CSV table of C-alpha atoms in Angstrom, one decimal:
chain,number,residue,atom,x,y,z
A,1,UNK,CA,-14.0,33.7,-6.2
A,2,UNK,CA,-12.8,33.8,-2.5
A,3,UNK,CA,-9.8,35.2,-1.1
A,4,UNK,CA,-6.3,33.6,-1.4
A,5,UNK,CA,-5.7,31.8,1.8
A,6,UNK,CA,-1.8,31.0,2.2
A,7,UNK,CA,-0.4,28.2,4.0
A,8,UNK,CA,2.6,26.3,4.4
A,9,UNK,CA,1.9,22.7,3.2
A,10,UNK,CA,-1.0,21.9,1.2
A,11,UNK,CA,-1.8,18.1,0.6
A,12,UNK,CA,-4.2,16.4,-2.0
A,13,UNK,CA,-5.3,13.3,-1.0
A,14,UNK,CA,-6.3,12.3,2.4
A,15,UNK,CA,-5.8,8.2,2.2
A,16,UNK,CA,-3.7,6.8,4.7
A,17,UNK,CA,-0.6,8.5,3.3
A,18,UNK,CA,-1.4,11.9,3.0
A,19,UNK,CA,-3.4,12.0,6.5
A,20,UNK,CA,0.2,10.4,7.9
A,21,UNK,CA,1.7,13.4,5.8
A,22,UNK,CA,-0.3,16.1,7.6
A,23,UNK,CA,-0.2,14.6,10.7
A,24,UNK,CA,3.7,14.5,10.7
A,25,UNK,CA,3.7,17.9,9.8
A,26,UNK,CA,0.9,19.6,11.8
A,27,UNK,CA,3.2,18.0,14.9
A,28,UNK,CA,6.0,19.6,13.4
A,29,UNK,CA,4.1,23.1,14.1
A,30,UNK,CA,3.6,23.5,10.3
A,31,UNK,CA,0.5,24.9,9.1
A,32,UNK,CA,-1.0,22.0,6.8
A,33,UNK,CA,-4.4,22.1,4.5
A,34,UNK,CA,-5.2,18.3,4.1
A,35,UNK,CA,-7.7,18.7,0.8
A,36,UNK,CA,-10.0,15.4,-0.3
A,37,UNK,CA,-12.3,15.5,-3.2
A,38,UNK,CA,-14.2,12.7,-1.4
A,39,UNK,CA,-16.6,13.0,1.9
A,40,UNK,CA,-14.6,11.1,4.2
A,41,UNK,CA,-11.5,8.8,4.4
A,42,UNK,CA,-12.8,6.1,1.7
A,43,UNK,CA,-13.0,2.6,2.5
A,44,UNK,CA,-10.4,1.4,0.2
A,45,UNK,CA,-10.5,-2.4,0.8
A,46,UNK,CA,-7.0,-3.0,-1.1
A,47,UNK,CA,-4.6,-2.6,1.9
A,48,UNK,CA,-4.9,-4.3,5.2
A,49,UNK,CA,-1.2,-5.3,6.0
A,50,UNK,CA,1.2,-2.6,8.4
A,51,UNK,CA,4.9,-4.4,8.3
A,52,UNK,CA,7.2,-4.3,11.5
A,53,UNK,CA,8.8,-0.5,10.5
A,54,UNK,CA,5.9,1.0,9.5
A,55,UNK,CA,4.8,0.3,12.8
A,56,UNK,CA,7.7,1.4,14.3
A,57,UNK,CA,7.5,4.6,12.2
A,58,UNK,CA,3.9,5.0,13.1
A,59,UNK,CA,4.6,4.7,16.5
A,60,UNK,CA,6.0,8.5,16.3
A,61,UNK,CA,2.6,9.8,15.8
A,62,UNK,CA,1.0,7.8,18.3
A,63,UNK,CA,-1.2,5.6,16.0
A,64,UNK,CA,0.6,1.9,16.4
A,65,UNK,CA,-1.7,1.7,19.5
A,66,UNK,CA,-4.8,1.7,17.4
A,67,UNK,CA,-3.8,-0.5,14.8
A,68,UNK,CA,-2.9,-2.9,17.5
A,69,UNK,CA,-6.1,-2.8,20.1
A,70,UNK,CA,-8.0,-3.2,16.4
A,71,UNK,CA,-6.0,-5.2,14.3
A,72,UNK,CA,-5.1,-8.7,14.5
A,73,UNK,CA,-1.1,-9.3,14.4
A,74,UNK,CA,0.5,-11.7,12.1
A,75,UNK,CA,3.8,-13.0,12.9
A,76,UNK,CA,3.2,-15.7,10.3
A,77,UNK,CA,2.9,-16.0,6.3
A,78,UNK,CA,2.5,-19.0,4.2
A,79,UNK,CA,4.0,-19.6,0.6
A,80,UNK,CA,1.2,-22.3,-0.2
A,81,UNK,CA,0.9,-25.0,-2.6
A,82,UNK,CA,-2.4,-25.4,-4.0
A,83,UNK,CA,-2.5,-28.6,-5.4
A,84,UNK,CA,-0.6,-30.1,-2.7
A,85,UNK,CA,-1.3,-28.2,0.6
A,86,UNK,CA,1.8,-27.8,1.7
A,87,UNK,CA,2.9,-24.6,3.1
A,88,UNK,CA,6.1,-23.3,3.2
A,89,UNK,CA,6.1,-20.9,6.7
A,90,UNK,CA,7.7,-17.8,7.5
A,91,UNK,CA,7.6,-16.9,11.0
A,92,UNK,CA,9.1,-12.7,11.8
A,93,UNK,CA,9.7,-13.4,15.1
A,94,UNK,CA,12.7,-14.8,13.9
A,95,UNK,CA,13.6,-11.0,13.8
A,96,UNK,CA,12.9,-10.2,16.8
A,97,UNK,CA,16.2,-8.4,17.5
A,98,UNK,CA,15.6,-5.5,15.1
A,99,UNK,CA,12.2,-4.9,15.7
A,100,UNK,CA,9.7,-4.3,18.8
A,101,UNK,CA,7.2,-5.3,16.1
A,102,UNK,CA,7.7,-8.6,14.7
A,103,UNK,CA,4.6,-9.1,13.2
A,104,UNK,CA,2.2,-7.9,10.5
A,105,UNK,CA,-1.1,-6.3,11.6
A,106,UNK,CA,-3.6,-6.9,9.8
A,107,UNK,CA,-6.5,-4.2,9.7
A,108,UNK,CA,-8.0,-2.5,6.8
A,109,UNK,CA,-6.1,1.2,5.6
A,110,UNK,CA,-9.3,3.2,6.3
A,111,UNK,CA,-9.5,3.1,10.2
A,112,UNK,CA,-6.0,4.9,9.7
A,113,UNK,CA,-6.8,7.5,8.1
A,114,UNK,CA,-10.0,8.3,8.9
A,115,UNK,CA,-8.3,8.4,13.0
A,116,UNK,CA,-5.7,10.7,11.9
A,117,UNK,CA,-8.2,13.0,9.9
A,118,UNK,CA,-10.1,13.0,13.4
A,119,UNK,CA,-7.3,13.5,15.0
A,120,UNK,CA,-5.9,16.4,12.9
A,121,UNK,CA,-9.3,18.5,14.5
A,122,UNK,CA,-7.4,18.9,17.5
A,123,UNK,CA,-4.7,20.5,16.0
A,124,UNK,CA,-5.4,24.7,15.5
A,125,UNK,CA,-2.5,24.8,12.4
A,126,UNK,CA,-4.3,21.7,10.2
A,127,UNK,CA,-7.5,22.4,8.4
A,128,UNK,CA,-9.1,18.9,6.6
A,129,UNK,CA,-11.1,19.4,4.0
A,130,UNK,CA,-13.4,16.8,2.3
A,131,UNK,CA,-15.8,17.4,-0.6
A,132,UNK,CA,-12.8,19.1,-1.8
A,133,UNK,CA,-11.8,18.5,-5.6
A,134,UNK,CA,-8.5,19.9,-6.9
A,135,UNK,CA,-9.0,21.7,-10.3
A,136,UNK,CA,-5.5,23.8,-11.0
A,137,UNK,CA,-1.9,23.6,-9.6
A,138,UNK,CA,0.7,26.3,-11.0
A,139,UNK,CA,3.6,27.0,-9.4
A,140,UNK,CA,6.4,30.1,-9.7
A,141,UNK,CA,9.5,30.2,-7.3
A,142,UNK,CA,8.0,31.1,-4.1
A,143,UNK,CA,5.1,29.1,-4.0
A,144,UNK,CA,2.3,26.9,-5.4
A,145,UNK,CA,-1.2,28.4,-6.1
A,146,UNK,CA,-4.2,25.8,-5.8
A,147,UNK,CA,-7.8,26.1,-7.2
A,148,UNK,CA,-10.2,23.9,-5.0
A,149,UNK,CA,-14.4,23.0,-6.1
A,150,UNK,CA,-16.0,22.9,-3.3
A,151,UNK,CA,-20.1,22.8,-2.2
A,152,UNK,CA,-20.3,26.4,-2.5
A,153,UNK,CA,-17.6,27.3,-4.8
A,154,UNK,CA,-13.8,27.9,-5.8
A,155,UNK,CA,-11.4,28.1,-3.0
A,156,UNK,CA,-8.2,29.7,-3.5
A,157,UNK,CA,-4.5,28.7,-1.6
A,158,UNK,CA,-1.6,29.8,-1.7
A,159,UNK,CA,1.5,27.2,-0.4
A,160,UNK,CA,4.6,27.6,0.3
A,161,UNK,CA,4.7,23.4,-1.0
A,162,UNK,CA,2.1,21.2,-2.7
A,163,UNK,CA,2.3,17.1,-2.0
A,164,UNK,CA,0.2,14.9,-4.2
A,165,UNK,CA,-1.0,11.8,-2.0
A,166,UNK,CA,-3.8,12.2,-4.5
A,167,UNK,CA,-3.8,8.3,-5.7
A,168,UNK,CA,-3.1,6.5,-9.0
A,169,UNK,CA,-5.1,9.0,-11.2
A,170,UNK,CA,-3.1,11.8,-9.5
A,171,UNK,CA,-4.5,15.3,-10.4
A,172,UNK,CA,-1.3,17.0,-9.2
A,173,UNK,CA,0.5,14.6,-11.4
A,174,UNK,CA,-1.2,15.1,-14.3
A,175,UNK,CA,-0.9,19.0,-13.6
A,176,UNK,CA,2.9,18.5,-13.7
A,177,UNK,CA,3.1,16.0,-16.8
A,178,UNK,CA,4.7,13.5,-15.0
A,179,UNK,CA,5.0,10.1,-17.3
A,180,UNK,CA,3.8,7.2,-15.4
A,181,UNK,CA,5.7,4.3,-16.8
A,182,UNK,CA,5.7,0.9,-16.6
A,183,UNK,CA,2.6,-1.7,-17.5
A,184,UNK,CA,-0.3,-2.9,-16.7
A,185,UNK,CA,-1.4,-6.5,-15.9
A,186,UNK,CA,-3.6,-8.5,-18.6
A,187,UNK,CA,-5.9,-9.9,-15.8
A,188,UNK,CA,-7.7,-8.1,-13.1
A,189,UNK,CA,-8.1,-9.2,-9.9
A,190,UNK,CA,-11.5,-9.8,-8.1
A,191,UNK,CA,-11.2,-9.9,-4.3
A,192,UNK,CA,-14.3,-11.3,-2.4
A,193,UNK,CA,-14.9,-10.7,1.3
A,194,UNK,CA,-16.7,-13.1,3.5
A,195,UNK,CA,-17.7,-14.1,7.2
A,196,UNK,CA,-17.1,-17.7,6.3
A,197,UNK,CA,-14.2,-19.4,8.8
A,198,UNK,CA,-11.8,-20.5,6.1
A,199,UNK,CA,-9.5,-22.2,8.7
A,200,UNK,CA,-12.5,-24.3,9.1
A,201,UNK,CA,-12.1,-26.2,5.6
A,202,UNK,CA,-8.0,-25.2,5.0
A,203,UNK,CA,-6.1,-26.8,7.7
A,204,UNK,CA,-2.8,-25.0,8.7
A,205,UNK,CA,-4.0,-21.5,7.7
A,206,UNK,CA,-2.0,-18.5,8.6
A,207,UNK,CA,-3.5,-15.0,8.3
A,208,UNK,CA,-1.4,-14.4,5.6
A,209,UNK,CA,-1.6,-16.6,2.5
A,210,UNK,CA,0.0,-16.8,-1.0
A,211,UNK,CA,-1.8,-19.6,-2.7
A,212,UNK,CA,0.5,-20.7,-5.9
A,213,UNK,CA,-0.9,-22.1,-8.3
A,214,UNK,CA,-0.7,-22.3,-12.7
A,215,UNK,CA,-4.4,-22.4,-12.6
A,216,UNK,CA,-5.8,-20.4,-10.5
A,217,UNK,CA,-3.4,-18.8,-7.5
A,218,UNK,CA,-4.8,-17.1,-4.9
A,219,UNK,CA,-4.0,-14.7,-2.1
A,220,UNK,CA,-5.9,-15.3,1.5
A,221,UNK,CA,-5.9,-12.8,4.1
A,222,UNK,CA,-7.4,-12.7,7.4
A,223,UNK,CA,-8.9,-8.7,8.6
A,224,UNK,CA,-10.9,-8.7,12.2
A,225,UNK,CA,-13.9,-8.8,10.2
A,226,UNK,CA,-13.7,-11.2,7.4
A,227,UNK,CA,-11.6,-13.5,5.2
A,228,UNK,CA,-10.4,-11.3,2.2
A,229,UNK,CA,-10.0,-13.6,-1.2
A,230,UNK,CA,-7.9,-11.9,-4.1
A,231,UNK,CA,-8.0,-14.1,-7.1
A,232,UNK,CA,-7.1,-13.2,-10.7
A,233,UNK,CA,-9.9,-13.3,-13.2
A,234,UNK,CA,-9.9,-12.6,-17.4
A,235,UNK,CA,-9.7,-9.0,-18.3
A,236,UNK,CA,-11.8,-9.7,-21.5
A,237,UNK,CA,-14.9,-10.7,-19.6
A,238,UNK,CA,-17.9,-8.4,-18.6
A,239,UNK,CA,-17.8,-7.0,-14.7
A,240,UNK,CA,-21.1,-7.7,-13.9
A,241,UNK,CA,-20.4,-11.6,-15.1
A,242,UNK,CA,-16.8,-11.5,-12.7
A,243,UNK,CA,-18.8,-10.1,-10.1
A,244,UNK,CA,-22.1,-12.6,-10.4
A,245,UNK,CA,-23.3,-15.0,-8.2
A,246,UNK,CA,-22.5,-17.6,-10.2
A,247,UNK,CA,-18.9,-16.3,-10.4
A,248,UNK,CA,-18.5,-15.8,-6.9
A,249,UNK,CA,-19.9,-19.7,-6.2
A,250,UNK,CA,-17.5,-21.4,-8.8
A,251,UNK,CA,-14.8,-19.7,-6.8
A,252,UNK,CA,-15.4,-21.2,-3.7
A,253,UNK,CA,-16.4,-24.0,-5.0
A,254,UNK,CA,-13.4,-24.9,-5.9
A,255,UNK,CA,-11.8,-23.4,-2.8
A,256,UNK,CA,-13.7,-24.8,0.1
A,257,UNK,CA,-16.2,-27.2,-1.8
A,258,UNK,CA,-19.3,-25.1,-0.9
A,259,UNK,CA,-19.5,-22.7,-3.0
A,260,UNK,CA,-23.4,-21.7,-3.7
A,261,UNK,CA,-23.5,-21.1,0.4
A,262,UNK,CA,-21.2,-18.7,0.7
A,263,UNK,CA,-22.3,-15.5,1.5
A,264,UNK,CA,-19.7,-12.2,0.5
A,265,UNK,CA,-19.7,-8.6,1.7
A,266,UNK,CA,-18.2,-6.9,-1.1
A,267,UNK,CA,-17.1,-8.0,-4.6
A,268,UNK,CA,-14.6,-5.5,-5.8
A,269,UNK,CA,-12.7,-5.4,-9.2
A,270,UNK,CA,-9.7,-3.7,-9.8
A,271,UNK,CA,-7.1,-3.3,-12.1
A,272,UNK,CA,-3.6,-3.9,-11.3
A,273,UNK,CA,-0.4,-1.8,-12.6
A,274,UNK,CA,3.1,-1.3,-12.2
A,275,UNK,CA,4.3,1.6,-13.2
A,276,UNK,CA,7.1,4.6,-11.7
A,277,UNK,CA,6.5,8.6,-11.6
A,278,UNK,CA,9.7,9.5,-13.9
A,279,UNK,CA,10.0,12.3,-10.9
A,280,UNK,CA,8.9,12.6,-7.5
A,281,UNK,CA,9.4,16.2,-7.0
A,282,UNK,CA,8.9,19.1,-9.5
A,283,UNK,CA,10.6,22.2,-7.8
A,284,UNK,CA,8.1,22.7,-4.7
A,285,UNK,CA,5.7,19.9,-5.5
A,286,UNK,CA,6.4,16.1,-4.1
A,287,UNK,CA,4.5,13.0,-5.0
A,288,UNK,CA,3.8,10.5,-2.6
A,289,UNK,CA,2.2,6.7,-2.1
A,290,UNK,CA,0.4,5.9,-5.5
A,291,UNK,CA,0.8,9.1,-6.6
A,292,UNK,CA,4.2,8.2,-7.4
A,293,UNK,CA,4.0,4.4,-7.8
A,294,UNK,CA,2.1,1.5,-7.8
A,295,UNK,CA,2.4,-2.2,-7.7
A,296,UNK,CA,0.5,-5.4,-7.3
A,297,UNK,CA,-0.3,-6.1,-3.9
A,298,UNK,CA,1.6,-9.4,-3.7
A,299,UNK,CA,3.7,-8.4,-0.6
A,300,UNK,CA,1.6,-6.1,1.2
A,301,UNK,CA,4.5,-3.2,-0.1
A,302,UNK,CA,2.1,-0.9,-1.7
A,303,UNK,CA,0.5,1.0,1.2
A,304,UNK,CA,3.6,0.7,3.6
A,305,UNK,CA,5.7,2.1,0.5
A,306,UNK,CA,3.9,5.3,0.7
A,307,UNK,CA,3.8,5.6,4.3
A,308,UNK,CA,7.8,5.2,4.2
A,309,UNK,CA,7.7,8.1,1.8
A,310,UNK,CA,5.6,10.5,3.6
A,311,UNK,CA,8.8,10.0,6.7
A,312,UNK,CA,11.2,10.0,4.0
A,313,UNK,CA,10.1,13.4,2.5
A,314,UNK,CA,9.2,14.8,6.3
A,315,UNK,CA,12.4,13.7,6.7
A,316,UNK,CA,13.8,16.2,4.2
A,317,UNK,CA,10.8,18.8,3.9
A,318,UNK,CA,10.5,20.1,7.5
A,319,UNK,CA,14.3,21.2,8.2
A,320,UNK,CA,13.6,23.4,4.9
A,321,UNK,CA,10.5,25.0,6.5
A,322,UNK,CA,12.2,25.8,9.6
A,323,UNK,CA,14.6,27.5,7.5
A,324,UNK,CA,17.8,25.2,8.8
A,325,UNK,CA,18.2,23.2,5.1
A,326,UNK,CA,18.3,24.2,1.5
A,327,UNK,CA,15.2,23.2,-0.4
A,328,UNK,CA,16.8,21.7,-3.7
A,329,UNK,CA,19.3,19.7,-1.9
A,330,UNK,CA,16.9,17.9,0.8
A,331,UNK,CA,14.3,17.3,-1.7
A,332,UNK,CA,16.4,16.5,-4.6
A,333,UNK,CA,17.6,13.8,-1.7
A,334,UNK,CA,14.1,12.7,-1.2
A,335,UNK,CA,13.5,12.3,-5.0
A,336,UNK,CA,16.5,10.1,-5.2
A,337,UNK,CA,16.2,7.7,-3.0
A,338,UNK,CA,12.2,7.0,-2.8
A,339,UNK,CA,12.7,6.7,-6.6
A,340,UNK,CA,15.6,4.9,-6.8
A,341,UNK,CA,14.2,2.2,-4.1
A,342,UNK,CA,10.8,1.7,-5.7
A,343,UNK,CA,12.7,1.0,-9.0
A,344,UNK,CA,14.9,-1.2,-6.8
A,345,UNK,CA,13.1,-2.8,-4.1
A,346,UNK,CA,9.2,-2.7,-4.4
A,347,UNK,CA,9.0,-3.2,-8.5
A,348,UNK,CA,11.6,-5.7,-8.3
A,349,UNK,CA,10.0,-7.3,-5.3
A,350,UNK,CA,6.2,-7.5,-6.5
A,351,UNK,CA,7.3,-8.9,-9.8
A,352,UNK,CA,8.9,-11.3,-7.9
A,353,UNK,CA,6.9,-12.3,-6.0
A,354,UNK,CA,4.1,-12.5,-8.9
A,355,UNK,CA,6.3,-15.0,-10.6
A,356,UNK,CA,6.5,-17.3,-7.5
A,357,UNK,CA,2.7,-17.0,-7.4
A,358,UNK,CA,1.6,-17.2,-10.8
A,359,UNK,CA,3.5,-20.9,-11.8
A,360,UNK,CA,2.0,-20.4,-15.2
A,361,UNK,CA,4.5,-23.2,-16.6
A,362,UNK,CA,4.9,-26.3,-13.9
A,363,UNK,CA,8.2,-26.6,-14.4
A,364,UNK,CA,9.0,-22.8,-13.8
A,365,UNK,CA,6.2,-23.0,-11.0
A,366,UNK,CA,8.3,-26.7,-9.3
A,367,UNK,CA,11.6,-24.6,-9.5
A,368,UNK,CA,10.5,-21.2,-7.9
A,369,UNK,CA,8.9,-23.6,-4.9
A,370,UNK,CA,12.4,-25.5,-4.3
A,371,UNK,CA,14.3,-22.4,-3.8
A,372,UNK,CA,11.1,-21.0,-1.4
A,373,UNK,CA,12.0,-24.3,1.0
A,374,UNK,CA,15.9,-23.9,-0.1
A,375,UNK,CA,15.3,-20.7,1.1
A,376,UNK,CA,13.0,-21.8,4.7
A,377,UNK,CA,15.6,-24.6,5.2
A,378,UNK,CA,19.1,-22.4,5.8
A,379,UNK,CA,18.9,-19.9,8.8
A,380,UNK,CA,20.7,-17.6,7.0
A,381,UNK,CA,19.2,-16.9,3.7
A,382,UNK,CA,15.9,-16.7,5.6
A,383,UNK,CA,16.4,-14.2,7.8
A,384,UNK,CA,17.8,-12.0,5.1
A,385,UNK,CA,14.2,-12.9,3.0
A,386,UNK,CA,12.3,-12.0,5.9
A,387,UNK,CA,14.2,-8.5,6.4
A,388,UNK,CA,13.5,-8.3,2.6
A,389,UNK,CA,9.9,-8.8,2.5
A,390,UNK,CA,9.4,-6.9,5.9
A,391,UNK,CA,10.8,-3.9,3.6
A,392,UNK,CA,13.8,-3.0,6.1
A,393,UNK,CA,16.1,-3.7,3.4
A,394,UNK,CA,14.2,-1.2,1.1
A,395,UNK,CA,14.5,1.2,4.0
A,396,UNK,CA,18.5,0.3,4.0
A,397,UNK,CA,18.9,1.1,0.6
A,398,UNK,CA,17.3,4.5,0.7
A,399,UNK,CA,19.6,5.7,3.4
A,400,UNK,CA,22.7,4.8,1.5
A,401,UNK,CA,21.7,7.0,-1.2
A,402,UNK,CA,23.2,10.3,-1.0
């Protein structure tokens, strides 16, 4: 057993929001230990969208520049009909006047963390650590004590405070005994990448797509690389028949009428939840990003949702470590209202915008599209959508909870 190193902050999980996290913090002059269980930054193909204040807020650590030069930007999204083409267009630079960013970029979640976890190197208070698996978390009133498996054995630390960006099977969760409520969704949802041009064979297509539909809906996105497919597929039936060849053709098949030619990068399966950490903070240990929620990805909330808590509880954490703030007050704060938004906003939200995509009953599905184009048509109620689903009016609501 090694000796007990001590540290400040000690973070599990180095995904995009715990590498924002330690970066934030090793700035701050805070000595940080950014532990993954993985060997690098994993290339998690489920995010790809940055909305307007995340870039903003990503901007403070000098990372919107990347994201930029290697993303593509996205100041459109279509609300699309399948059966009848018609698309029902936002366009953000509408909002123009409350953001230098009004636009989504579009570029996978890895190439951000894996240029802050390079970027942490230069920084002589911030140790990364990959190939490093959390076992134990216990905690008394001064501190959190970790035990970390690593190559050549059991490291010790001692932190002043522990973060979980740790994911949606959470280890520092599960050491506190969190509940995770909420559900999960019946289907899963297969997304299939390809090289294909899209645009070629779906006239009118933005970057961002949310293909409604009773039958099958469908979410299209555009990445530098390739065209990203989400589609929902039967929870009952085999993976290796979801994922098959013959899966992957009737899909296109019936998307771009050329199915069996289609060649895919990746065919990845996931499953879908929704579901709320009952607490985000257990004395001196925080949960953040899918640690502490998840959602469907209908919205693009999910990653940007856990970057906004990672400022949030910077926010809150580092006045306490520079001794200028009460602990219990700025983190009970932080528990409050990254809680009380998800619940709020980003549950509501996704749901939301499930239903719209879903149409599993045509008359429910014909409704939900009249208000969409009730909604496109006045110049009020639009704007106030596209603040909505840009998530400034999540960001709003936090800072009105006190």
């Amino acid at each position: 057993m090694s000796a007990v190193e001590r540290c400040e902050v000690a973070i599990a999980g180095a995904g995009p929001v715990g590498t924002v996290m330690a970066t934030l913090l090793a700035k701050a002059g805070v000595s940080v230990v950014l532990i993954e269980a993985g060997p690098d930054c994993a290339q998690d193909l489920r995010a790809s969208t940055f909305h307007p204040p995340t870039l903003e807020m990503l901007d403070e650590i000098g990372i919107t520049s990347m994201l930029l030069e290697r993303g593509l930007k996205a100041p459109l999204f279509h609300w699309r009909d399948r059966a009848s083409g018609e698309a029902i267009e936002f366009d953000l630079s509408e909002i123009s006047d409350v953001t230098r960013y009004p636009f989504r970029i579009q570029c996978e979640q890895y190439h951000l963390s894996r240029a802050l976890a390079d970027g942490l190197d230069g920084y002589t208070n911030a140790d990364v650590r990959f190939n490093s698996r959390l076992l134990h978390v216990a905690q008394d009133e001064t501190g959190v004590d970790l035990s970390v498996e690593t190559m050549t054995g059991i490291d010790r630390i001692r932190a002043d405070y522990l973060i979980g960006a740790d994911g949606a099977n959470s280890v520092v969760r599960k050491w506190l005994g969190i509940e995770f409520d909420g559900f999960t969704y019946p289907e899963r949802f297969l997304t299939l990448s390809t090289k294909v041009e899209l645009a070629d064979y779906l006239p009118n297509l933005a970057y961002v797509n949310y293909v409604s539909d009773p039958k099958e809906w469908l979410v299209l996105l555009r990445v530098p690389s390739v065209w990203r497919v989400l589609v929902p597929v039967n929870g009952l039936v085999d993976e290796n028949q979801l994922r098959s060849e013959e899966n992957k053709n009737a899909i296109f098949e019936r998307l771009i009428g050329r199915g069996a030619d289609v060649e895919t990068e990746h065919r990845t399966l996931y499953r879908v939840h929704q579901r709320v950490a009952k607490s985000f903070r257990e004395g001196r240990i925080m949960l953040i990003g899918d640690a502490a929620h998840l959602n469907n990805p209908l919205g693009g909330f999910g990653m940007n949702s856990g970057i906004h808590d990672a400022f949030n509880l910077f926010e809150k954490l580092e006045p306490v470590l520079k001794g200028k703030a009460a602990a219990d007050a700025n983190l009970s704060l932080f528990d409050r209202q990254r809680r009380e938004v998800t619940h709020t906003f980003t549950q509501t939200q996704t749901k939301a915008n499930m239903s719209m995509i879903n149409g599993a009953k045509e008359d429910g599905h014909e409704e939900r599209r009249r208000n969409l184009q009730a909604i496109r048509n006045d110049d009020d109620r639009r704007r106030a959508y596209m603040l909505r689903q840009s998530m400034y009016q999540s960001l709003k609501q936090a800072s009105e909870i006190v």
